Structure formats: C-alpha cells, structure tokens
Coordinates of C-alpha atoms and ligand atoms in Angstrom, one line a residue:
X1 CA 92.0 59.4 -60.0
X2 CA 89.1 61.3 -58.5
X3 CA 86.3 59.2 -57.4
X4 CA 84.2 60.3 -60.3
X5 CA 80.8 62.1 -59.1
X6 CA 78.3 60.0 -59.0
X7 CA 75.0 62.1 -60.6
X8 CA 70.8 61.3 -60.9
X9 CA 69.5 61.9 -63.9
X10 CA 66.1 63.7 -64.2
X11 CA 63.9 63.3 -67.3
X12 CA 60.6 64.7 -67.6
X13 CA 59.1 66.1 -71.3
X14 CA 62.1 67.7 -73.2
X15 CA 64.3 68.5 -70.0
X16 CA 67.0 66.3 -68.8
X17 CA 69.5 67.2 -66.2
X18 CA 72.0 65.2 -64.3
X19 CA 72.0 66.0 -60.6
X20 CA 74.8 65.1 -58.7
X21 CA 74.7 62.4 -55.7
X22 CA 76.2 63.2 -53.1
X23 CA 77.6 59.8 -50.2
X24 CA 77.3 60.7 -46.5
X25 CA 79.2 58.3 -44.3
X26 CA 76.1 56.9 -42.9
X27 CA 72.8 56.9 -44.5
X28 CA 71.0 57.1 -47.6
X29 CA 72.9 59.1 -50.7
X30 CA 71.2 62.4 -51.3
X31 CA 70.4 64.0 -54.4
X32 CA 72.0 67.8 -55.0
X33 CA 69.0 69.7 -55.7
X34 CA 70.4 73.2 -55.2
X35 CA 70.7 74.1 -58.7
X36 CA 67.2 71.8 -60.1
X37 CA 65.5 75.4 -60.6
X38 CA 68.3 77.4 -62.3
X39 CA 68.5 73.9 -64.8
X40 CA 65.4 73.2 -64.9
X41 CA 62.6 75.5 -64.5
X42 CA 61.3 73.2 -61.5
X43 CA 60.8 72.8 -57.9
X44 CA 60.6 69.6 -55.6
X45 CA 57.5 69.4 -53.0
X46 CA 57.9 68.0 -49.9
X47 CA 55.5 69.4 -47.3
X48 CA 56.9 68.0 -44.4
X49 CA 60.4 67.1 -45.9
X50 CA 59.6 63.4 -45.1
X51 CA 62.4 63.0 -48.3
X52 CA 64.5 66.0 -47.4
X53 CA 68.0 66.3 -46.3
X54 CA 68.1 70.2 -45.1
X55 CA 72.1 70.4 -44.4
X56 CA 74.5 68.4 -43.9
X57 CA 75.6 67.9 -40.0
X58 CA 78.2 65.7 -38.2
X59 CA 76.4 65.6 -34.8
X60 CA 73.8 63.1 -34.3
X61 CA 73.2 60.1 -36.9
X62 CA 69.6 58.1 -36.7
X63 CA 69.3 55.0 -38.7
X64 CA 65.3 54.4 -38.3
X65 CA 65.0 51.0 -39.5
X66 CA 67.2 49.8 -37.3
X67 CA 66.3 51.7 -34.3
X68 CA 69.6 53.0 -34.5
X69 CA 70.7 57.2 -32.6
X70 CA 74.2 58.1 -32.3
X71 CA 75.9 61.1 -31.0
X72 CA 78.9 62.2 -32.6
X73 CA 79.7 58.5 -34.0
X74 CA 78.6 56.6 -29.8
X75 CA 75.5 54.7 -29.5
X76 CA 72.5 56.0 -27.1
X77 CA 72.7 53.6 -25.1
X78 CA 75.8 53.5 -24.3
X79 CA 75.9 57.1 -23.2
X80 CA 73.0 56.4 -21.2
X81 CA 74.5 54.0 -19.7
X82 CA 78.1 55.2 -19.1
X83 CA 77.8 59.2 -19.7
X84 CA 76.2 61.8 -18.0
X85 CA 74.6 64.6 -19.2
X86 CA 77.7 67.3 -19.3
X87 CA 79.8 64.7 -21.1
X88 CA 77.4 64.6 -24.0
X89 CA 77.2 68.0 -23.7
X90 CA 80.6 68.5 -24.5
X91 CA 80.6 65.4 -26.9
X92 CA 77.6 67.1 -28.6
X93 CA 79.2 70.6 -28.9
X94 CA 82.8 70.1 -29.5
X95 CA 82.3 66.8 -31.5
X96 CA 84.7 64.5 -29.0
X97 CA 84.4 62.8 -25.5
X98 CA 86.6 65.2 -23.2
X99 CA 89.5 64.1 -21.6
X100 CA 89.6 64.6 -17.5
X101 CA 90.6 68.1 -17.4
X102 CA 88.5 69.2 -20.7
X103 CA 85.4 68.2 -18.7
X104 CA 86.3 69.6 -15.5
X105 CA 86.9 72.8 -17.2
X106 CA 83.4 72.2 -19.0
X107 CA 81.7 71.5 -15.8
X108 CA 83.1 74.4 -14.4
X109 CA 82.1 77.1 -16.9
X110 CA 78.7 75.5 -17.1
X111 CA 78.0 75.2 -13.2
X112 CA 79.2 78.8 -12.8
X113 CA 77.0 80.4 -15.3
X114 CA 73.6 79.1 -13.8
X115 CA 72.2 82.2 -12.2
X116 CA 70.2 84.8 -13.9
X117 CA 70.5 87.8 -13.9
X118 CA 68.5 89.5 -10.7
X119 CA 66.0 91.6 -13.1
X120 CA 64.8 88.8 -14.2
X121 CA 62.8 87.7 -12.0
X122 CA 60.5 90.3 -12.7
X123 CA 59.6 88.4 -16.0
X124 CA 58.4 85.7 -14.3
X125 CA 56.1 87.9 -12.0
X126 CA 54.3 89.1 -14.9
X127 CA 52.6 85.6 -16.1
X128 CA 49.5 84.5 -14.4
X129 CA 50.0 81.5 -11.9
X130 CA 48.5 79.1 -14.2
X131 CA 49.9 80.0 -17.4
X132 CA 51.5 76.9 -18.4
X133 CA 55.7 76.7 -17.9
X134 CA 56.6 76.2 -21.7
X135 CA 54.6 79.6 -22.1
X136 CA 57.4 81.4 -19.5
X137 CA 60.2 79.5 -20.9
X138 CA 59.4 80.8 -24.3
X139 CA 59.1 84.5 -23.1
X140 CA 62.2 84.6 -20.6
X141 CA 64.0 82.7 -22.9
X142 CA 63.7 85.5 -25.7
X143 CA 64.0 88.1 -23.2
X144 CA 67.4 87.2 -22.6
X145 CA 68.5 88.9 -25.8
X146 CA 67.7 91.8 -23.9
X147 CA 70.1 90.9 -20.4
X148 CA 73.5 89.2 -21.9
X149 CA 74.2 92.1 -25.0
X150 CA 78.0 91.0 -24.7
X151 CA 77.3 87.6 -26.0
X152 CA 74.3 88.1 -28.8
X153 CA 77.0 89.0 -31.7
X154 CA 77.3 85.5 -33.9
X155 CA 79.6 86.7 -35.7
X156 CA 82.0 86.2 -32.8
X157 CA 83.0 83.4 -31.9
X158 CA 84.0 84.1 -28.4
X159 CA 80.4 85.3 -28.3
X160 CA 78.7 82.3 -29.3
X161 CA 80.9 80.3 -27.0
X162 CA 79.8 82.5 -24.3
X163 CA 76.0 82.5 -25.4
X164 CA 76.6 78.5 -25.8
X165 CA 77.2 78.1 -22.2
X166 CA 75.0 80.7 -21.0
X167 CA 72.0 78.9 -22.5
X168 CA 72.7 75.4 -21.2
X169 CA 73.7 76.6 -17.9
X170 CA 70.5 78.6 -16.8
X171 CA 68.2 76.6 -18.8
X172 CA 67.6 74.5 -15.4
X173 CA 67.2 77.9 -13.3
X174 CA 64.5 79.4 -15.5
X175 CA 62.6 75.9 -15.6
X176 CA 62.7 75.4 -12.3
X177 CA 61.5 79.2 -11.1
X178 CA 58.7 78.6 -13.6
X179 CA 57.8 75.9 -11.9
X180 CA 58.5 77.6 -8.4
X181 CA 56.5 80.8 -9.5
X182 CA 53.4 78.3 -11.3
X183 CA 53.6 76.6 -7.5
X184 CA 53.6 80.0 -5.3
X185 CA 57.0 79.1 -3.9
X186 CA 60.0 81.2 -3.5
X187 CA 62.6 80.7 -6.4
X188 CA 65.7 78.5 -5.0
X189 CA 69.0 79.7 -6.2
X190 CA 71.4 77.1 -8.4
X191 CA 73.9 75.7 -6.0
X192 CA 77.6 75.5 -7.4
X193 CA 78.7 72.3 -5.3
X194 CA 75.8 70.2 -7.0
X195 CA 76.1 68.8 -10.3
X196 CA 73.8 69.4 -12.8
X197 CA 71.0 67.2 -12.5
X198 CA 70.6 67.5 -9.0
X199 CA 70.9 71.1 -8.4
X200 CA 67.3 71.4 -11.0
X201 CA 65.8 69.1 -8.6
X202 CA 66.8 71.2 -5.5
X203 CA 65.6 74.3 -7.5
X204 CA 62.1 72.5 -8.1
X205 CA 61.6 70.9 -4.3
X206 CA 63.6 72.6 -1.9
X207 CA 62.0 75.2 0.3
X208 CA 63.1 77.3 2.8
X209 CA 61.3 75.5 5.5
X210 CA 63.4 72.8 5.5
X211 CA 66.6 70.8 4.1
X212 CA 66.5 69.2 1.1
X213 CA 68.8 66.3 0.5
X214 CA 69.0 64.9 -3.4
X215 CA 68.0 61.5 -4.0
X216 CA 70.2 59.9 -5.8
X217 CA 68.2 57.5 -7.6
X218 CA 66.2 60.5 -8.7
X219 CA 69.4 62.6 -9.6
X220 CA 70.8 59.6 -11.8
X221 CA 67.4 59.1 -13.2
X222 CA 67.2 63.2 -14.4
X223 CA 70.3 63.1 -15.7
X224 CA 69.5 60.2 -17.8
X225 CA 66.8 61.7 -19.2
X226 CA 68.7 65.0 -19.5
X227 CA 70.8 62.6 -21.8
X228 CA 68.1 60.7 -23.9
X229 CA 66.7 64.2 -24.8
X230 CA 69.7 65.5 -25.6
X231 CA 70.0 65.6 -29.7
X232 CA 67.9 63.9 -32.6
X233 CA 69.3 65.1 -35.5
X234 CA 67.1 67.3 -37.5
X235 CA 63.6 67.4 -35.7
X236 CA 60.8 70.2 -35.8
X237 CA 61.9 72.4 -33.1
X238 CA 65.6 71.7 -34.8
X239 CA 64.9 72.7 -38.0
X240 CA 63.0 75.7 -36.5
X241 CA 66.1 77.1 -34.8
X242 CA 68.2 76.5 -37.3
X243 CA 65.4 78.3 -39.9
X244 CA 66.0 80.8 -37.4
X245 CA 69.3 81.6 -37.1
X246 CA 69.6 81.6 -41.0
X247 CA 68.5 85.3 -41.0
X248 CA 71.3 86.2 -38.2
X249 CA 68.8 86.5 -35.3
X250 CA 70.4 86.2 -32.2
X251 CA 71.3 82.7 -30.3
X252 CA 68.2 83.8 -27.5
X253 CA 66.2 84.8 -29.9
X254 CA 66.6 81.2 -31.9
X255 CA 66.5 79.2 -29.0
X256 CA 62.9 81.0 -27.7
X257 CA 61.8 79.8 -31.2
X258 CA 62.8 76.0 -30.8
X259 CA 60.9 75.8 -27.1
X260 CA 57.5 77.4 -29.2
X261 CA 58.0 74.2 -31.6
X262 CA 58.7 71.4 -29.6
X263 CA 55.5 72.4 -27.1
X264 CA 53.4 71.2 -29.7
X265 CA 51.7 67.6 -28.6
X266 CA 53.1 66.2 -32.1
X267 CA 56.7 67.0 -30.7
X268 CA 58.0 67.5 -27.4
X269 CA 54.1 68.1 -26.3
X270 CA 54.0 64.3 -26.4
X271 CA 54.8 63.6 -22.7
X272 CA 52.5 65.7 -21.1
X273 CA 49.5 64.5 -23.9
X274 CA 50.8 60.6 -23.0
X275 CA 50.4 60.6 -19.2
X276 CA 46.8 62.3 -19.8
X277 CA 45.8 59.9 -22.1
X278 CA 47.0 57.1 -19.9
X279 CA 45.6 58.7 -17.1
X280 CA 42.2 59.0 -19.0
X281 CA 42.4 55.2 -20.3
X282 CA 42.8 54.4 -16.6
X283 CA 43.0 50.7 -16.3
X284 CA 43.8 47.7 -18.5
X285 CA 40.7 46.5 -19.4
X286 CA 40.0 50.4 -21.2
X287 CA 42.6 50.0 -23.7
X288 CA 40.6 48.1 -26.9
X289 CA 38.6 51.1 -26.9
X290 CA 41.2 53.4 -27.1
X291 CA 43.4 50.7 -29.3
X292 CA 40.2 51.3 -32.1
X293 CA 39.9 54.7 -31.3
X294 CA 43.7 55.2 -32.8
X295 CA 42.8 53.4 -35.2
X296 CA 39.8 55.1 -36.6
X297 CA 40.3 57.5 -39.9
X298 CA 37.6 60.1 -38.5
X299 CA 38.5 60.1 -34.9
X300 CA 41.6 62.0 -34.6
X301 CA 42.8 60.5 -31.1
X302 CA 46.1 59.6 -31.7
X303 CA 48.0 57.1 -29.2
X304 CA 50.4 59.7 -27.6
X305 CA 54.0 58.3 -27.1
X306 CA 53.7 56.1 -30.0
X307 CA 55.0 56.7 -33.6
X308 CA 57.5 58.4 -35.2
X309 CA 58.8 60.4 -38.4
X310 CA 62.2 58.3 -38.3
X311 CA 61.7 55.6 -36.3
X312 CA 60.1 52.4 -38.2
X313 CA 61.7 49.9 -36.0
X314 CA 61.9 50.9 -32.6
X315 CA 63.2 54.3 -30.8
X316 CA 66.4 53.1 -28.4
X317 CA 65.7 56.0 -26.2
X318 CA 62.3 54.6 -25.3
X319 CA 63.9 50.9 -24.6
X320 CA 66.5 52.9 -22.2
X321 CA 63.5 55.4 -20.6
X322 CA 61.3 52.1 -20.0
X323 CA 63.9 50.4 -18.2
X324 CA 64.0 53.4 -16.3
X325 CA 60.9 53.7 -15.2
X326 CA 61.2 49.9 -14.2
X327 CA 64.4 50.8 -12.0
X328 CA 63.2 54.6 -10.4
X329 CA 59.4 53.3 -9.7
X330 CA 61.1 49.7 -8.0
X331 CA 63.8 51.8 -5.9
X332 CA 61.2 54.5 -4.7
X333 CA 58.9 51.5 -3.5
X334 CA 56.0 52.7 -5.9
X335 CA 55.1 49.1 -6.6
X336 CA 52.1 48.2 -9.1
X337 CA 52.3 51.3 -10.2
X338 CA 48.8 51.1 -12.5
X339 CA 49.9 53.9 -15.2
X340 CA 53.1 51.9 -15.6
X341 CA 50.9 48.7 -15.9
X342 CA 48.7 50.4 -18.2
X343 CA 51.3 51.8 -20.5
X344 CA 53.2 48.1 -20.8
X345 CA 50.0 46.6 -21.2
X346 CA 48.7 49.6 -24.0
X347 CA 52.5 48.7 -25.5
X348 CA 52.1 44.8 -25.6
X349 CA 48.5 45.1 -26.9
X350 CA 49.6 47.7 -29.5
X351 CA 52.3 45.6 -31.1
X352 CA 50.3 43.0 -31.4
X353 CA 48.1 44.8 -33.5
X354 CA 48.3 44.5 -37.2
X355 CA 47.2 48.4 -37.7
X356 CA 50.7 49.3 -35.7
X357 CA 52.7 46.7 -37.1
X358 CA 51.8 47.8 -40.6
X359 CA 52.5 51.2 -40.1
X360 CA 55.4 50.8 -38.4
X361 CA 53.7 52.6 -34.9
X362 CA 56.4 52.2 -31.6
X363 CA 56.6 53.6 -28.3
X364 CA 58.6 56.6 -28.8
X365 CA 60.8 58.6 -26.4
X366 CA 58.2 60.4 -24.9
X367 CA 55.8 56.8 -23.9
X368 CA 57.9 56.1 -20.6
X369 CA 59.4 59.6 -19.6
X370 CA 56.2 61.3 -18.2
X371 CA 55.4 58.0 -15.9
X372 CA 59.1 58.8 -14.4
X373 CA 58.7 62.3 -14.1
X374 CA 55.2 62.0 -12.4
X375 CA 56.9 59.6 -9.8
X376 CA 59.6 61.7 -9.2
X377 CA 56.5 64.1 -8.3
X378 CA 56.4 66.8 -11.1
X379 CA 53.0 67.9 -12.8
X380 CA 52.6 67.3 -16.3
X381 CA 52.8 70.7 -17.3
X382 CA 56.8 70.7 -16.2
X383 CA 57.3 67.4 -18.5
X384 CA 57.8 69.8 -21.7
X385 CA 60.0 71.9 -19.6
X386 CA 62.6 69.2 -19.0
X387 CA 62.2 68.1 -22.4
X388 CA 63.5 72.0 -23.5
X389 CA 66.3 71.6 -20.7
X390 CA 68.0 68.4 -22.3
X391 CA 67.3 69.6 -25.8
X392 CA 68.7 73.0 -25.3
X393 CA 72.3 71.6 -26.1
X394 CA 71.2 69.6 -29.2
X395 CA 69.6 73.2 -30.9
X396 CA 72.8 75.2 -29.2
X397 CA 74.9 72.3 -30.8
X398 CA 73.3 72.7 -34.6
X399 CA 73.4 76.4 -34.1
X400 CA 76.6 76.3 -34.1
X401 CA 77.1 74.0 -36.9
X402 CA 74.9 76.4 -38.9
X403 CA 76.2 79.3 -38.2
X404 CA 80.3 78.4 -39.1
X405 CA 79.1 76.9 -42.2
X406 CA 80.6 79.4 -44.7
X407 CA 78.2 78.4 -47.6
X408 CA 75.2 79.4 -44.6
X409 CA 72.3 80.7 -46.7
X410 CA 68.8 82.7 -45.2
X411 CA 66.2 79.6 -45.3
X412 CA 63.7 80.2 -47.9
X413 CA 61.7 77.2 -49.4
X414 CA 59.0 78.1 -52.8
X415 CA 55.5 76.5 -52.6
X416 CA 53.4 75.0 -55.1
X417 CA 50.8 77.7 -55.5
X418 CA 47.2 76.8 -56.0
X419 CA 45.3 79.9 -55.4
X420 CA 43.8 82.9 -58.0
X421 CA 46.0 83.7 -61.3
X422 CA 46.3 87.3 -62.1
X423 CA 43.2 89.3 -62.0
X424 CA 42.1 93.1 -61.7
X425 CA 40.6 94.8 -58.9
X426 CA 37.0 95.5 -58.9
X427 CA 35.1 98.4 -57.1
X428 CA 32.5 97.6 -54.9
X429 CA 30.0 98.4 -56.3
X430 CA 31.0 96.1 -59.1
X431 CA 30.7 93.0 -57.1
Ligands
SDX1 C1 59.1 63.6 -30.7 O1 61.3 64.1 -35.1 C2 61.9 63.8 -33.9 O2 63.0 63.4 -33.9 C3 61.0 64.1 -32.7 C4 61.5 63.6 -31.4 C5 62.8 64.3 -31.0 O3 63.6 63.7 -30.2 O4 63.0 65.5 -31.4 O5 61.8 62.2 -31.5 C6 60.5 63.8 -30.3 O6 58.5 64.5 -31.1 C7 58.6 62.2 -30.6 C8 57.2 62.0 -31.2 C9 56.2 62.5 -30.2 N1 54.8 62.6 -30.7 C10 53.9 61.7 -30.4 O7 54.0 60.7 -29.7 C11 52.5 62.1 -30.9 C12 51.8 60.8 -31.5 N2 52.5 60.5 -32.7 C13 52.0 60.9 -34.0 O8 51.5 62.2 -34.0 C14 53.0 60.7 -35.2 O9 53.4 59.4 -35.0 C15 54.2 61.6 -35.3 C16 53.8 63.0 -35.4 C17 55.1 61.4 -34.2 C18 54.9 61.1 -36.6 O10 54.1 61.5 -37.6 P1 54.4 61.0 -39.1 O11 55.7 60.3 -39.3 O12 54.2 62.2 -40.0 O13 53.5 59.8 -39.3 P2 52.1 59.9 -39.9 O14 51.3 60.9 -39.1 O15 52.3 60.2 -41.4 O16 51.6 58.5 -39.6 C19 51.7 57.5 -40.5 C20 50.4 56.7 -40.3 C21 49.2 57.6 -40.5 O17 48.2 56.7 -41.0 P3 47.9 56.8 -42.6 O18 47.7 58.3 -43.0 O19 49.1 56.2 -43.3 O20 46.6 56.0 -42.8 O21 50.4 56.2 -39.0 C22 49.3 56.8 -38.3 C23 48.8 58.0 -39.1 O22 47.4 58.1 -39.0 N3 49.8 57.2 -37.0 C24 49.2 56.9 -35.8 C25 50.0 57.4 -34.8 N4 51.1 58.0 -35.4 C26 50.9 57.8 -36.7 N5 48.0 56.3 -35.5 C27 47.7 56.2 -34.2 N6 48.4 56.7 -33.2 C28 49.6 57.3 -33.5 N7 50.4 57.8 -32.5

C-alpha cells in the first residue's frame, strides 16, 4: 500500500484544514502550504522566510545544528580537501562527480569560453576608477544579455547549457579587468594552458613588464576558496536569482541580479566589512570594547564574519578557510600576522561569551577569507568579487534547477497589509 500522506492539521475559529506533510530525504518535513489560501481564506507571514522552504532542490543540503554543508549528497570538507573547483562545478551542475573524460571535457569547454567579447571592454572604460568592482560586475554582467543573443533563449536547453558555461567561464575575466581597470593596468587576457584558479590570479597580477609565474600555494589556496563559496543552498542572492528567473528573464540578466544581493555587508559584503572592522579593532587588547559594542541593543555594530541564518553550531567552511589562513600565511612567511592574531583572539574571546553562546553567534564563512585574500595581496574591495566568482556556479546551478521544473511558477508572495482602508479623494482645497 501507498505510504499514506502524512497531513498538519490547521484549526483556527470555524476553519479547519488538513495540510499535507511533505518528507525530504534530509531535513525537517515541510508543510504544503500552496493551497492554505484557496482552503482557507489565509496567508502565512514570514518576512524573512526564517520558516520557509521556497522549492524543493537536490543540490546542496545544510544541516545548521550540526554544522553540517553538503553538495550533491559529499561533505564540504571533503571537497575542499580532495576536489577542486571545476569538479564541484560539474558535481554542482550535473548532480554527479565526473568520471576522467567527463571532466576533461568539462574543463575544456569551461577554459575555452573565458574571453570576452572585444566590445566589451568598452564597458569597463565607462565606470570611474574608484567605483567599487561589485558595481562593474553587476553592470557587465547584465550587459552580457546584450553580447551572447545565441544563448539567452531558456527555453532551450542547448542554450542554457551554453549560457551555463559562458557565465562560469568569464566570470574570472570580468573580475579580474575590474580589478585591472580600478588599478590603471592593462587587462591581461585568460590563458588556456592554466587551470582555473591560477589563470584569475595571472589576470589580477601579471603585467606586461614582466613574467609572472603562479604560486602554487596561492593557486591551491583560490581554488579552495573558489570551492567553499561555491553553493549554500537557498541564500539571499540565491533566492534573488531564482525570484528572477521566475518571470523568464534571461540567464545574464538573473545572474547581474544575484551579484546586486550578495554585495550587501549582511551577505557576501561580509568579507570586505570583516577585514575593516578587524583592521579598525587593531590589536588584541581593543576587542572587549568592540565584544560590548556587538553586544549593545542601540549600537548597531555588528561583529562582521560572525553569525548566521542557518548555522547554529558552527559553519564547516569557516573551520576549512581558518585552517587556510593558518597554512597560506605560514607558507608565504607572513609570521605573527596581527589581523590573524586578532581575528583568533576576537573568535576565542567571542565564544566564551555567554551573549554568543546564547544566540548561537559563530565565525562564518566570510571571518577567515578576507585575512587570506589580503595576504595574497588583493584590496578589500576585490573580496566580494571573488565571492561572486565561486558563487556564480551555485546561482547557474539552481537556475537550472528552476527553470526545468515543469510546475515553475512567476514568484509572487502577498503581504500583510497595514496601511489606509478605502477612502475618497479629497481636493485640495479640502485639506
Ligand atoms: C553569508 O544565508 C547564507 O547562506 C549566506 C552565506 C552564503 O554562503 O550564501 O552563508 C554567506 O552571507 C554569511 C553571513 C555574512 N554576514 C555577516 O557576517 C554579517 C554579520 N552577521 C549578521 O548580520 C547576522 O548574523 C546574519 C545576517 C548573518 C544572520 O542574521 P539572522 O539569522 O537574521 O540573525 P539575527 O539578525 O536575527 O540575529 C539573531 C540575534 C539578534 O539578536 P536578538 O534580536 O535576538 O536580540 O543575534 C544577534 C542579533 O542582534 N546577532 C549578532 C550578530 N548576528 C546576529 N550580534 C552581534 N554580531 C553579529 N554578527
């Protein structure tokens, strides 16, 4: 026999309806809400869906009590540790590890799609010098709608394949000329004999006056954050591309939309806003202030790099990143480096503190990833950048999702309206 559907019953005054409950393979049971209204007359409200389940998705799994991200069904770490970036690429978009020719094919398309088109530069010429990266990314982003018409039909699939690959590939390139163009230097073309992570760090620090050989240790260390960065599930600059791409827009177009989210300092703007406030504690001995600060109800300093919407246990990317930072800062001889000692001892002193403890307050993903990126000598302004790079294939990834889902419906959440009832207009002289 059929398992029988399980259902949640929902009783207020007269009404009663049975809702049904519906099992994921991991996680909590949700409730099937679709049809509440039609039944009963009702919304839910959930400003910012902290109880929400907004689709249902078979790509990245977070279990935030137990400090728990998988892709596709593999632990974080273990990608970090064993993966590279492509790989999960691959893993993330076609929902299995490849096997050796799948991800030489992979590597392949991907590496040979990292140019952009010649006209494009001119974008880039029209910014300011110091307009800040995420501001370029977001325009030249969009504007590819407007270069790559053979691959902005979603109805296709051959189309979004192409648009798929497209955005991963040159995501590096158009980060790393905004970087180039914020820096006066010429832009440095992508090289198709380097993989992925090193040929963004030749487009940042090459020049033409001399050779530039990758580091290694730095190449390994970008590619693991490439990875750590790569997917989480339904986030804000997630759900903003997939809010997106519910009205048919076009994959550029959605994509443009997700780098405007995630540069907030509540999201992917968290890297950038932690080195500046580490850099503005300055040393050990500055951190109870800061510590109360947090604290404080009227003072709306926040600890950057700590807390979470998920996480109440600890974020495994963080554990991975701070290791990280242990092992690039060590191998590049940067010893005592006094932001890293500041940010372990902010971290130690933190947990220790019952305010944190009670509300469940970690180091998040973002804590240790600008101290990396500073040593590997980008500003602060490129950390959001990079951020936008990894996470290009976890939006691409869900757009795709979205967009094969037959039962795909425009987004379009109700309110709980507070304002005027219905009144008639008066004339002005009237009022
Ligand atoms: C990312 O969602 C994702 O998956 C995002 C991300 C991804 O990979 O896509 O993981 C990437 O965005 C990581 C988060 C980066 N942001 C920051 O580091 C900014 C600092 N963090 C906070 O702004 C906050 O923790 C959020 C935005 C991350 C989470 O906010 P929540 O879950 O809505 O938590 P909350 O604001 O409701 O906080 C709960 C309580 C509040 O106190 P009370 O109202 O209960 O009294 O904890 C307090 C907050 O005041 N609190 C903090 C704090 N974060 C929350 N207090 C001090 N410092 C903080 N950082």
């Amino acid at each position: 026999m059929a398992d029988e559907q399980k259902t949640a019953k929902l009783t207020f005054g007269d009404t009663e309806v049975d809702l049904p409950l519906l099992s994921p393979t991991a996680g909590p049971d949700v409730i099937d809400i679709r049809k509440l209204y039609a039944q009963a007359g009702v919304f839910t409200y959930d400003p910012g869906f902290t109880s929400t389940a907004s689709c249902d998705s078979t790509i990245t799994f977070i279990d935030g009590n137990e400090g728990q991200l998988l892709h596709r069904g593999y632990p974080i770490d273990q990608l970090a540790e064993k993966s590279h970036f492509l790989e999960v690429c691959y893993l993330l978009l076609y929902g299995d590890l490849p096997n050796a020719a799948q991800l030489e094919d992979f590597e392949h398309r991907v590496t040979n799609h990292t140019m952009l088109h010649e006209q494009m530069q001119n974008f880039f010429r029209g910014f300011r010098r110091d307009a800040h990266p995420m501001a370029v990314m977001v325009g030249v982003v969009g504007a590819m709608s407007a270069f790559y018409h053979d691959s902005t039909d979603i109805s296709d699939p051959w189309q979004r394949e192409v648009a798929s690959i497209r955005l991963i590939a040159k995501m590096p390139t158009i980060a790393a000329w905004a970087y180039k163009y914020h820096v006066g230097q010429p832009f440095v073309y992508p090289r198709n004999d380097l993989d992925y992570a090193s040929n963004f760090l030749r487009m940042c620090f090459s020049v033409p006056a001399e050779d530039y050989v990758v580091n290694p240790i730095l190449s390994r260390a970008m590619d693991r954050i490439f990875t750590l960065h790569a997917d989480h599930e339904q986030n804000a600059s997630t759900s903003t591309v997939r809010l997106a791409s519910s009205s048919g827009a076009n994959p550029f177009a959605c994509i443009a939309a997700g780098i405007a989210c995630l540069w907030g300092p509540a999201h992917g703007g968290a890297n950038q806003a932690c080195l500046e406030m580490l850099r503005e504690i300055g040393t050990p001995d500055q951190i109870p202030k800061y510590i109360e600060r947090a604290k404080d109800k009227n003072d709306p300093f926040r600890l950057m790099g700590f807390g979470h919407r998920v996480y109440k246990n600890h974020d495994p990317r963080a554990q991975v990143m701070k290791q990280s930072a242990d092992e690039v800062l060590d191998l590049l001889g940067i010893e005592d480096n006094p932001t890293l000692q500041t940010a372990k001892e902010l971290e130690r002193i933190a947990l220790e503190d019952d305010y944190f403890r009670e509300k469940k307050l970690f180091p998040n993903v973002d804590f240790y990833s600008g101290i990396i990126l500073d040593a590997m000598g980008f500003p602060q302004s490129m950390f959001t950048p990079i951020f936008a790079v990894a996470r290009t294939v976890g939006w691409i990834s869900q757009w795709k999702e979205q967009i094969s889902d037959p039962q795909l419906k425009i987004g379009r959440p109700r309110q709980l309206y507070m304002g005027e009832t219905l009144r008639d207009y008066t004339d002005v002289e009237n009022r």
